[in-house]
XYZ file of C-alpha atoms in Angstrom:
646
model
C -0.003 -0.111 -0.061
C 1.249 3.354 -0.798
C 2.270 5.532 2.199
C 2.391 9.366 2.312
C 3.986 12.150 4.736
C 1.447 13.854 6.720
C 2.675 16.862 8.439
C 0.515 16.292 11.371
C 1.781 19.316 13.581
C 0.353 22.041 11.309
C -2.169 20.720 9.169
C -4.138 17.624 10.598
C -7.403 19.127 9.598
C -8.607 16.723 7.031
C -8.582 19.599 4.461
C -5.001 20.280 5.545
C -5.630 23.802 7.024
C -3.133 25.105 9.549
C -3.963 24.607 12.983
C -0.743 24.770 15.363
C 2.809 24.894 15.438
C 5.486 23.664 17.973
C 8.020 26.576 18.194
C 11.069 25.864 20.071
C 13.035 29.001 21.475
C 16.716 28.859 20.813
C 18.183 32.388 21.371
C 21.780 31.042 21.715
C 21.891 31.099 17.790
C 22.175 34.979 18.059
C 23.676 35.283 21.799
C 26.236 32.314 22.359
C 27.068 33.885 25.839
C 23.387 33.751 27.013
C 23.936 36.953 28.729
C 21.279 39.261 27.722
C 21.715 42.423 25.610
C 19.664 45.056 27.291
C 19.232 48.672 26.396
C 21.308 51.239 28.282
C 22.987 48.339 29.873
C 24.635 48.916 33.304
C 26.664 45.902 34.759
C 27.400 45.646 38.363
C 28.872 42.856 40.409
C 28.691 41.284 43.859
C 28.629 37.956 45.491
C 24.795 38.126 45.900
C 24.159 34.410 46.622
C 27.464 34.221 49.165
C 28.888 31.226 47.023
C 32.503 32.642 46.743
C 32.020 34.219 43.308
C 31.005 37.376 41.430
C 27.302 37.437 40.264
C 26.304 40.201 37.971
C 23.073 42.451 37.491
C 22.479 44.482 34.472
C 20.514 47.826 34.878
C 18.659 49.011 31.868
C 15.924 51.109 30.464
C 13.508 48.483 29.459
C 12.691 47.102 32.978
C 14.128 46.505 36.518
C 17.679 45.148 36.608
C 18.264 41.610 35.385
C 20.079 39.230 37.763
C 22.701 36.969 36.049
C 24.122 34.427 38.299
C 27.563 33.131 38.179
C 27.257 29.323 37.912
C 30.978 28.787 37.259
C 33.642 29.607 40.068
C 35.730 32.493 40.955
C 38.403 31.497 38.867
C 36.379 30.348 35.780
C 33.144 32.294 35.508
C 30.098 31.256 33.674
C 26.960 33.482 33.608
C 23.459 32.491 33.021
C 20.118 34.036 34.009
C 19.338 33.602 37.635
C 16.025 33.657 39.595
C 14.166 36.922 39.743
C 15.406 38.092 43.029
C 13.770 41.694 42.183
C 10.465 40.295 41.972
C 9.117 42.891 44.669
C 10.925 45.814 42.753
C 9.055 48.230 40.893
C 10.826 49.149 37.584
C 10.173 52.860 38.398
C 12.265 52.565 41.275
C 15.198 50.645 39.818
C 16.613 51.247 36.531
C 19.900 50.266 37.932
C 21.435 49.488 41.359
C 24.398 48.348 43.585
C 24.734 46.148 46.553
C 26.233 46.894 49.915
C 25.462 45.781 53.428
C 24.360 48.911 54.757
C 22.869 47.630 58.098
C 25.951 45.436 58.866
C 23.768 42.322 59.364
C 25.987 40.097 57.271
C 23.988 40.159 53.941
C 23.750 42.458 50.937
C 21.179 45.311 50.757
C 20.158 46.714 47.429
C 20.489 50.709 46.620
C 18.766 51.365 43.402
C 18.297 54.464 41.104
C 15.293 54.924 39.106
C 12.562 57.212 37.867
C 11.505 57.799 41.485
C 15.142 58.783 42.465
C 17.223 56.914 45.022
C 15.668 53.842 46.794
C 17.011 51.309 49.502
C 15.777 47.758 49.430
C 16.779 46.038 52.890
C 17.694 42.149 52.461
C 15.336 40.608 54.767
C 16.431 37.172 53.586
C 20.027 36.031 54.154
C 23.188 36.100 52.503
C 22.593 32.991 50.424
C 18.915 33.902 49.548
C 18.205 37.435 49.138
C 14.786 38.868 49.878
C 14.389 42.692 49.296
C 12.085 44.878 50.869
C 11.692 48.643 50.216
C 12.597 51.101 52.803
C 10.477 54.040 52.075
C 11.837 57.607 52.269
C 15.320 56.487 53.126
C 17.013 58.849 50.643
C 14.177 61.449 50.905
C 16.521 64.291 52.119
C 18.754 64.177 49.002
C 17.786 66.050 45.954
C 19.302 63.859 43.185
C 16.521 64.066 40.569
C 15.238 61.258 38.359
C 17.585 58.351 37.393
C 20.380 58.946 39.492
C 23.309 56.269 39.637
C 24.693 55.361 42.991
C 27.620 53.568 44.166
C 28.999 52.859 47.634
C 32.256 52.551 49.335
C 34.072 53.626 52.518
C 35.953 56.490 51.162
C 37.162 58.092 54.365
C 38.159 54.845 56.060
C 35.674 55.430 59.105
C 34.071 51.979 58.870
C 30.811 52.914 57.136
C 29.783 53.240 53.495
C 29.739 56.723 51.611
C 27.891 57.222 48.400
C 28.710 58.663 45.132
C 25.716 59.709 43.063
C 25.722 60.420 39.096
C 23.112 62.855 37.926
C 21.244 62.080 34.845
C 20.542 65.665 33.348
C 23.478 67.653 34.719
C 26.139 64.911 34.590
C 27.271 66.011 38.036
C 29.178 63.617 40.390
C 28.038 64.306 44.091
C 29.880 62.539 46.923
C 27.706 61.953 50.099
C 29.630 61.207 53.307
C 27.879 58.947 55.717
C 27.253 60.729 59.005
C 25.518 57.582 60.356
C 27.242 54.366 61.039
C 27.860 50.997 59.693
C 24.693 49.864 61.166
C 22.538 52.809 60.589
C 23.520 54.721 57.513
C 22.656 58.457 57.280
C 22.954 60.922 54.166
C 22.153 64.437 53.737
C 22.515 67.417 51.303
C 24.456 69.120 54.175
C 27.104 66.572 53.740
C 27.375 66.403 50.011
C 30.060 67.840 47.887
C 30.291 68.086 44.117
C 33.329 66.192 42.698
C 33.048 67.159 38.844
C 30.693 67.406 36.053
C 31.235 64.928 33.235
C 28.604 66.477 31.016
C 25.332 64.588 30.944
C 24.285 61.189 32.481
C 27.119 60.417 34.821
C 27.689 56.718 35.516
C 30.156 56.516 38.346
C 31.775 53.529 40.259
C 34.410 53.319 43.025
C 37.345 50.901 42.596
C 40.945 50.872 43.785
C 42.289 50.212 40.303
C 45.912 51.287 41.248
C 45.874 49.067 44.322
C 47.280 51.924 46.366
C 45.074 51.470 49.183
C 42.339 54.238 48.346
C 39.368 54.297 46.186
C 39.672 55.660 42.711
C 36.640 57.009 40.651
C 35.493 55.949 37.227
C 32.562 57.410 35.373
C 30.786 56.715 32.051
C 28.662 59.458 30.581
C 26.526 60.572 27.859
C 29.358 60.433 25.235
C 32.350 58.124 24.503
C 35.192 56.775 26.577
C 35.555 56.387 30.304
C 36.905 58.921 32.803
C 39.270 57.783 35.324
C 39.857 60.109 38.446
C 42.892 58.809 40.293
C 42.684 59.319 43.976
C 45.975 61.065 44.673
C 45.011 61.675 48.300
C 44.744 59.129 51.094
C 42.320 56.486 52.185
C 40.978 58.911 54.719
C 40.912 62.140 52.571
C 40.385 61.426 48.989
C 41.500 63.784 46.144
C 40.375 62.749 42.842
C 42.290 64.077 39.615
C 41.134 63.305 35.982
C 43.673 60.898 34.197
C 42.541 60.803 30.479
C 45.009 58.144 29.449
C 44.414 55.093 32.059
C 41.862 53.599 29.582
C 43.368 54.586 26.311
C 40.906 54.252 23.524
C 38.547 51.933 25.303
C 34.799 53.104 24.800
C 35.777 55.172 21.943
C 33.548 53.444 19.548
C 30.511 53.197 21.973
C 28.204 55.274 23.483
C 26.659 55.847 27.169
C 29.485 53.631 28.602
C 28.713 52.424 32.289
C 31.306 50.527 33.893
C 31.751 47.752 36.483
C 34.962 46.489 37.780
C 35.548 42.932 38.970
C 38.272 40.419 39.179
C 36.839 37.663 37.181
C 40.099 35.514 36.871
C 41.142 35.552 40.270
C 44.572 37.248 39.093
C 44.380 40.002 41.974
C 43.460 42.855 39.337
C 40.210 44.373 38.386
C 38.880 43.676 34.911
C 36.444 46.095 33.262
C 32.979 45.131 31.999
C 30.928 48.064 30.728
C 27.540 48.605 29.281
C 26.650 50.561 26.240
C 23.625 52.341 24.800
C 23.101 49.738 22.441
C 23.186 46.930 25.056
C 25.979 44.429 24.478
C 28.455 44.124 27.356
C 32.277 44.685 26.652
C 34.843 42.907 28.721
C 38.422 43.860 28.981
C 40.861 41.608 31.151
C 43.768 43.721 32.890
C 46.704 41.435 31.844
C 49.228 43.920 33.388
C 49.458 45.012 36.809
C 47.287 47.387 38.973
C 49.920 50.010 38.629
C 50.660 49.407 34.835
C 47.326 48.278 33.337
C 47.164 46.488 29.981
C 43.661 45.962 28.760
C 42.931 42.969 26.493
C 39.489 42.587 24.914
C 37.710 39.147 25.802
C 34.834 38.521 23.370
C 33.788 35.155 24.429
C 32.654 35.598 27.954
C 29.872 38.000 27.215
C 30.533 38.454 23.563
C 28.772 37.148 20.248
C 25.398 38.818 20.856
C 23.781 40.427 17.811
C 22.214 43.791 18.446
C 21.756 46.553 15.998
C 21.347 49.082 18.709
C 17.606 49.113 18.682
C 14.492 48.325 16.827
C 15.871 45.235 15.107
C 14.077 44.328 12.003
C 15.474 41.090 10.322
C 15.778 39.953 6.916
C 17.199 36.454 6.000
C 18.960 36.254 2.517
C 21.965 34.606 0.992
C 23.459 37.683 0.243
C 26.978 36.625 -0.536
C 25.652 33.646 -2.535
C 27.542 30.939 -0.373
C 24.618 28.607 -0.032
C 23.601 29.691 3.641
C 21.276 32.433 4.800
C 22.837 35.723 5.895
C 21.068 38.394 8.302
C 20.346 41.838 7.679
C 18.445 44.260 10.000
C 17.160 47.713 9.892
C 17.592 49.617 13.187
C 16.555 52.487 15.351
C 18.908 54.933 14.092
C 18.253 54.026 10.481
C 21.394 52.164 9.709
C 21.393 48.924 7.896
C 23.371 45.997 9.545
C 24.808 43.098 7.673
C 25.722 39.882 9.637
C 27.439 37.475 7.266
C 26.670 33.919 8.105
C 30.319 32.317 8.486
C 28.933 29.076 9.559
C 26.974 26.590 7.449
C 23.258 26.273 6.022
C 22.206 24.284 9.043
C 24.636 25.750 11.637
C 24.751 29.390 11.257
C 27.661 31.677 12.947
C 27.638 35.533 12.447
C 30.211 38.095 11.814
C 29.039 41.881 11.558
C 30.380 43.510 8.466
C 28.170 46.305 7.418
C 30.441 48.516 5.624
C 28.860 47.551 2.157
C 25.676 49.080 3.266
C 27.159 52.326 4.736
C 25.657 54.509 2.049
C 22.156 53.690 2.742
C 21.009 56.583 5.038
C 17.337 57.651 5.152
C 15.081 58.265 8.376
C 15.118 56.256 11.712
C 13.433 52.922 12.296
C 14.706 51.539 9.023
C 13.345 48.177 7.747
C 15.180 46.232 4.787
C 14.151 43.584 2.275
C 16.833 41.897 -0.137
C 16.343 40.362 -3.777
C 17.447 40.677 -7.167
C 14.930 42.972 -8.461
C 16.527 43.743 -11.891
C 17.838 40.324 -12.594
C 21.365 41.078 -13.004
C 22.648 38.320 -10.381
C 23.231 40.866 -7.708
C 20.901 41.347 -4.412
C 19.384 44.536 -4.282
C 17.430 45.997 -1.093
C 14.342 47.956 -0.673
C 14.352 50.210 2.556
C 11.471 51.509 4.488
C 11.693 53.900 7.549
C 9.672 56.026 9.840
C 8.497 58.445 7.154
C 6.475 55.827 5.201
C 8.551 56.059 2.053
C 10.240 53.128 0.335
C 13.848 53.238 -1.310
C 15.236 50.926 -4.010
C 18.801 50.623 -3.748
C 20.318 49.066 -6.769
C 23.475 46.758 -6.063
C 26.231 47.843 -8.448
C 28.608 45.270 -7.138
C 30.847 47.973 -5.569
C 27.966 49.439 -3.345
C 24.490 50.623 -3.606
C 23.029 53.263 -5.893
C 19.804 55.017 -4.968
C 17.186 54.539 -7.985
C 15.134 57.741 -7.534
C 12.483 57.333 -10.239
C 11.104 54.023 -8.764
C 8.866 53.999 -5.672
C 9.136 57.827 -5.129
C 5.253 58.477 -5.694
C 4.382 55.995 -3.030
C 4.226 57.074 0.617
C 2.679 54.818 3.150
C 1.272 55.730 6.502
C 4.821 55.539 8.229
C 7.109 52.874 9.713
C 7.251 51.207 6.362
C 8.414 47.519 6.402
C 8.775 46.090 3.054
C 9.166 42.419 2.028
C 10.010 41.192 -1.517
C 8.171 38.100 -3.137
C 6.498 37.144 -6.436
C 3.069 36.986 -4.998
C 1.335 36.949 -8.354
C 3.862 34.429 -9.763
C 4.464 36.404 -12.949
C 8.253 36.180 -12.863
C 9.258 39.508 -10.982
C 9.310 40.433 -7.333
C 6.364 42.334 -5.632
C 6.355 44.041 -2.256
C 4.191 43.633 0.642
C 4.764 46.175 3.265
C 3.671 46.853 6.686
C 2.482 50.165 7.932
C 2.418 52.477 11.004
C -1.405 52.350 10.865
C -1.248 48.532 11.680
C -2.304 47.605 7.826
C -0.754 45.873 5.001
C -0.105 47.310 1.602
C 0.471 45.308 -1.660
C 2.731 46.800 -4.319
C 2.378 44.803 -7.469
C 5.395 44.968 -9.773
C 3.703 46.108 -13.196
C 7.017 46.189 -14.785
C 9.508 43.383 -15.525
C 11.896 41.233 -13.609
C 14.689 43.674 -15.209
C 12.774 47.021 -14.842
C 10.612 47.086 -11.892
C 7.490 49.373 -11.654
C 5.688 48.925 -8.305
C 1.960 50.075 -8.097
C -0.125 49.939 -4.874
C -3.080 47.909 -5.031
C -5.755 49.247 -2.863
C -7.627 47.007 -0.326
C -5.774 43.703 -1.220
C -5.827 42.630 2.383
C -9.236 43.963 3.229
C -9.766 45.325 6.776
C -6.960 43.546 8.308
C -5.286 45.784 11.227
C -2.761 44.645 13.776
C -3.132 48.000 15.529
C 0.118 49.834 14.959
C 3.700 49.300 13.307
C 2.801 46.335 11.353
C 5.616 44.188 10.165
C 5.046 41.143 7.744
C 6.763 37.783 7.460
C 6.098 35.802 4.462
C 6.282 32.154 3.748
C 4.301 29.087 2.731
C 3.945 28.039 6.283
C 1.060 25.322 5.454
C 2.841 23.894 2.198
C -0.099 24.449 0.324
C 1.529 26.197 -2.576
C 0.667 29.988 -1.783
C 2.198 32.639 0.701
C 0.985 32.964 4.313
C 1.616 36.002 6.376
C 2.539 36.578 10.018
C 2.372 40.075 11.205
C 3.983 41.721 14.329
C 2.749 44.912 15.894
C 3.833 47.651 18.248
C 2.805 46.118 21.519
C 4.233 42.707 20.820
C 1.014 41.518 18.974
C 1.328 38.767 16.548
C -1.436 37.784 13.816
C -1.403 35.258 11.467
C -3.100 35.400 8.013
C -3.695 32.050 6.242
C -4.002 32.228 2.510
C -6.840 30.151 1.138
C -6.747 30.348 -2.538
C -6.424 33.975 -2.415
C -8.741 34.548 0.576
C -6.922 35.842 3.766
C -8.233 34.270 6.896
C -6.824 35.173 10.352
C -5.940 32.081 12.192
C -3.878 32.688 15.429
C -3.558 29.140 16.292
C -0.032 29.185 14.650
C 0.945 31.747 17.367
C 0.886 29.169 20.091
C 4.162 28.992 21.777
C 5.570 32.361 20.443
C 6.211 35.407 22.688
C 7.004 38.764 21.246
C 8.191 42.008 22.792
C 7.472 45.688 21.856
C 7.692 46.458 17.964
C 7.735 42.894 16.921
C 9.355 42.429 13.654
C 9.128 38.707 12.454
C 10.910 37.112 9.444
C 10.741 33.326 8.304
C 13.769 31.465 6.919
C 15.068 28.030 7.159
C 18.216 28.437 9.502
C 18.606 24.742 10.379
C 18.231 23.567 6.768
C 15.562 20.865 7.775
C 13.092 22.213 4.930
C 10.738 24.221 6.828
C 10.327 27.907 7.852
C 12.115 29.063 11.228
C 10.987 32.106 12.715
C 13.365 35.242 13.742
C 11.924 37.985 15.738
C 13.213 41.370 16.000
C 12.120 44.049 18.791
C 12.366 47.491 20.097
C 15.408 46.473 22.318
C 17.568 45.613 19.283
C 18.212 41.952 19.939
C 16.904 38.841 17.811
C 14.872 35.888 19.174
C 14.918 32.569 17.091
C 12.288 30.031 17.182
C 12.832 26.769 15.587
C 10.009 25.152 13.759
C 9.637 21.584 14.664
C 7.672 20.031 11.854
C 7.050 16.249 12.545
C 6.128 13.954 9.879
C 3.927 11.105 10.602
C 3.603 8.414 8.085
C 0.086 6.896 7.775
C -1.647 4.812 4.958
C -3.079 6.806 1.893
C -6.690 7.190 2.313
C -9.500 9.298 0.794
C -9.291 11.064 4.030
C -12.844 12.279 4.091
C -13.660 13.556 7.552
C -17.483 13.274 7.198
C -17.654 9.894 8.872
C -15.495 10.814 11.929
C -16.307 13.571 14.601
C -15.109 14.542 17.867
C -16.952 16.436 20.594
C -16.459 18.627 22.639
C -13.694 19.911 20.553
C -11.572 21.571 21.981
C -11.514 19.211 24.719
C -10.501 19.257 28.468
C -9.876 15.640 29.659
C -12.363 13.534 28.062
C -13.831 13.370 24.391
C -16.474 11.279 22.422
C -15.579 10.079 19.173
C -18.587 9.285 16.681
C -17.896 7.214 13.473
C -19.916 5.559 10.722
C -18.781 2.218 9.157
C -19.933 1.334 5.659
C -19.413 -2.368 6.443
C -18.278 -4.590 9.395
C -14.811 -3.916 10.039
C -12.139 -4.357 12.441
C -11.288 -0.933 14.065
C -8.210 0.507 15.952
C -8.193 3.962 17.535
C -5.137 5.879 18.737
C -4.325 9.609 19.778
C -1.079 11.064 18.914
C 0.336 14.311 20.547
C 2.120 17.105 18.656
C 5.598 15.194 19.405
C 4.306 12.132 17.492
C 4.015 9.979 20.640
C 1.047 7.831 20.996
C -0.707 8.851 24.208
C -3.828 6.509 24.095
C -4.619 3.480 22.090
C -7.618 1.369 21.877
C -6.855 -2.264 20.847
C -8.345 -3.589 17.755
C -12.043 -4.740 17.840
C -14.671 -5.715 15.288
C -17.611 -3.166 14.871
C -20.760 -3.780 12.718
C -21.893 -1.529 9.832
C -23.405 1.708 11.026
C -22.728 4.617 13.598
C -20.699 4.091 16.615
C -19.415 6.331 19.566
C -16.562 5.752 21.922
C -15.546 7.880 25.062
C -12.093 8.677 25.681
C -11.589 9.595 29.429
C -8.819 10.110 31.821
C -6.327 11.191 29.004
C -4.035 14.162 29.847
C -4.291 15.719 26.413
C -1.266 18.349 25.674
C -2.242 21.701 24.762
C -2.159 22.530 21.019
C -3.051 20.035 18.260
C -3.641 16.127 19.057
C -4.458 13.764 16.361
C -6.817 10.998 16.484
C -6.277 8.273 13.989
C -8.965 5.758 13.133
C -7.894 2.622 11.124
C -10.769 0.410 9.780
C -9.712 -2.007 7.233
C -8.730 -0.222 3.932
C -9.516 3.143 5.508
C -7.284 5.250 7.737
C -8.876 8.863 8.796
C -7.415 11.542 10.983
C -9.083 14.547 12.794
C -7.396 17.149 14.967
C -8.521 17.552 18.493
C -7.628 20.883 19.995
C -6.691 21.693 23.716
C -6.105 25.256 24.602
C-alpha cells in the first residue's frame, strides 16, 4: 500500500488547514554567551548568593535590573540567567542598582536609582537567598532628581559606606559622606560635595584600580570613553584627579558607557565590564598590573550577541551567495546592519560587516528587504523607514545606488516595513509592506523582472489591522503552494493570515508558543536547513529571538481522508472526548491519539464493529495543549481528525 507523509503538527485538519505549530525558542543562535543585551546596559557585580564568586546584575531602560548568576567559579566564571531576586522591585524604582551591606547584618542590601530617585531595599532574607523589602523615604533628604546612578564605598576609612551619585540631566558627580554608622547609615545634602561634571548622564563607580589602598573613581557618561579619576589623596582624605590616558581608547566606539569592575579571573587585578546604549556588554581583562594596566578585550564571556542598537528588523537572505542565509537588519537610528553567516546552512555563525551598506541613510526606524529585482545576479535592497517612504537601492557590485525614479510616488502611513516576493507568480518581485497604521499594503510589480515598476493595489488585504507598526513575515507555512503572512505589531502583537486560495483568513493557532516583545518584527527563513520555515523576531530593544520550527512527519496509509464519517466532541477538549464514526461495513477498527511530538498517548486495541454509527468515549487522558491527532484505522481506510486543547 502506498504511504504518504502527513505534516501532522500544522495541518491535520482533513482539508490540510494550518492549525498549530511547535515553536522551540533557541536564542543562543544569536547570543552564544546567554547574557542578555539590554538597552542602556549597566553591569554591576557582587557575590549576591554568598557562594564565593561574583554574580552580576544588568541595569537597563527596558525594566528592572536583570540578575545573572555566576554558575562557574571565582577562577572560571560562567554566567546564566538567575532567579528573579527583584520580584518585589518596581521598575520605576530601579533602572539600575548596587549592593552593599548598609545595616551590617551580614547580607547585601540593594540601593537603586530609578525614575522615582534613590531607593533602599533591605535584604530581609540572608546572604545566600536575598529577599528585598523597600525602605520608604530612606533617601528623601537628597535632591538627586530622576534616574540617579549610585555607588557605595568607605572612602574615608571610618568603617561605614559613603555614596557617590551620578546625576542624569546635569552629569554631576556628587559625594555624600555617611554621617551615621555601619549599622545605621545617614546621608544628607548638608554633607554632600560636588566632585566634577562629566557632561550628561554620569555613571560613576568606586574601585581601587591602582591598588594603592584608596578608592579611585571611574565614570561613564553621555558620550564616548571612560573618565578615570585617580585618588591622589589618602584612604581617609580622597583627592580625585582626572587621568584621561588610563583606559586609552576603550569605549571610543561605544556610547553611554557604564562601567563595572571585578576580578573575574582571580589574578588580583580588576577587570572592566561596561555596558552601552546599544546593550551588548564589553569585557576587558587587565593582563598587566594594577599600577601598569594592559587592557585586553575578551569577546567570549559576554560576546557574540547580535544587536543593531534598537528596533531590530530582520531579513534573511543569502547575500554573499555561498549557500547559507545571512542576516540583514534595520535599526532604530536608520542604519542597515549586515551579519554574514560564516557557519553553514544548518549551523549559522555570524560576523557583523556592514561597510557595504554604509551609503544607505534615510530616516530612523529602518527596515530592509533583499532580492534581485533587476535580474542582474546581484541582490538589491528595498528600504523603509519612519517616514513611510520606500527606497530602491540597486546593487552595483561595488555598493548601492539609490534609484530615484522608482517608488518615489508611493508614501505609506509611516513605519514602512517592506518584504519582497513574487506574489502573483509572474516572474518578478512584488512588495508587501507593513505600515504604522497597522495595515498591510500590496505593491504589485507591473514592470518586468529587469525593470521594476511597483504600483499600490488598494484594499488587497481587506480590513486586516494589527493596531500599529505592522511588520510582515512571508512564507508558505502550510505547504499548500501559496504565501501566508505573520504580522508583528507595536505592542508585541502577533497575528497570522492564512492564504486560502487568495482569501486571507486570520488564524492565530499558529501563534501558540510564540512570545514577542514591543515592536515585534518577524521574518521567516530555514536556518537549520531542515526544509521548513523557522522564525526570527526583532524587537524594540534591538536583539533577535529565534524560534525553531519543529515540524514532525507522521507516515500513515494513503486514504481518501474524508472527515465526514468521523467526529469528536467537545472539541476543544479538557480531559475527555466522545468519538463518533460511521462504518460502511463490518470492520476491525483501531483508534489511537497522537500528541504534537508524534507520541501515542492513548490507544484502543483492535476490535470488530458492525456496519453503522458508533461512539467511543475517551476519558482520563492528559491531552497536551495544542493540536492532538486522532487516527481511526478500519480495514482499508485510515482517517485522521485534529483534537485541540487550549
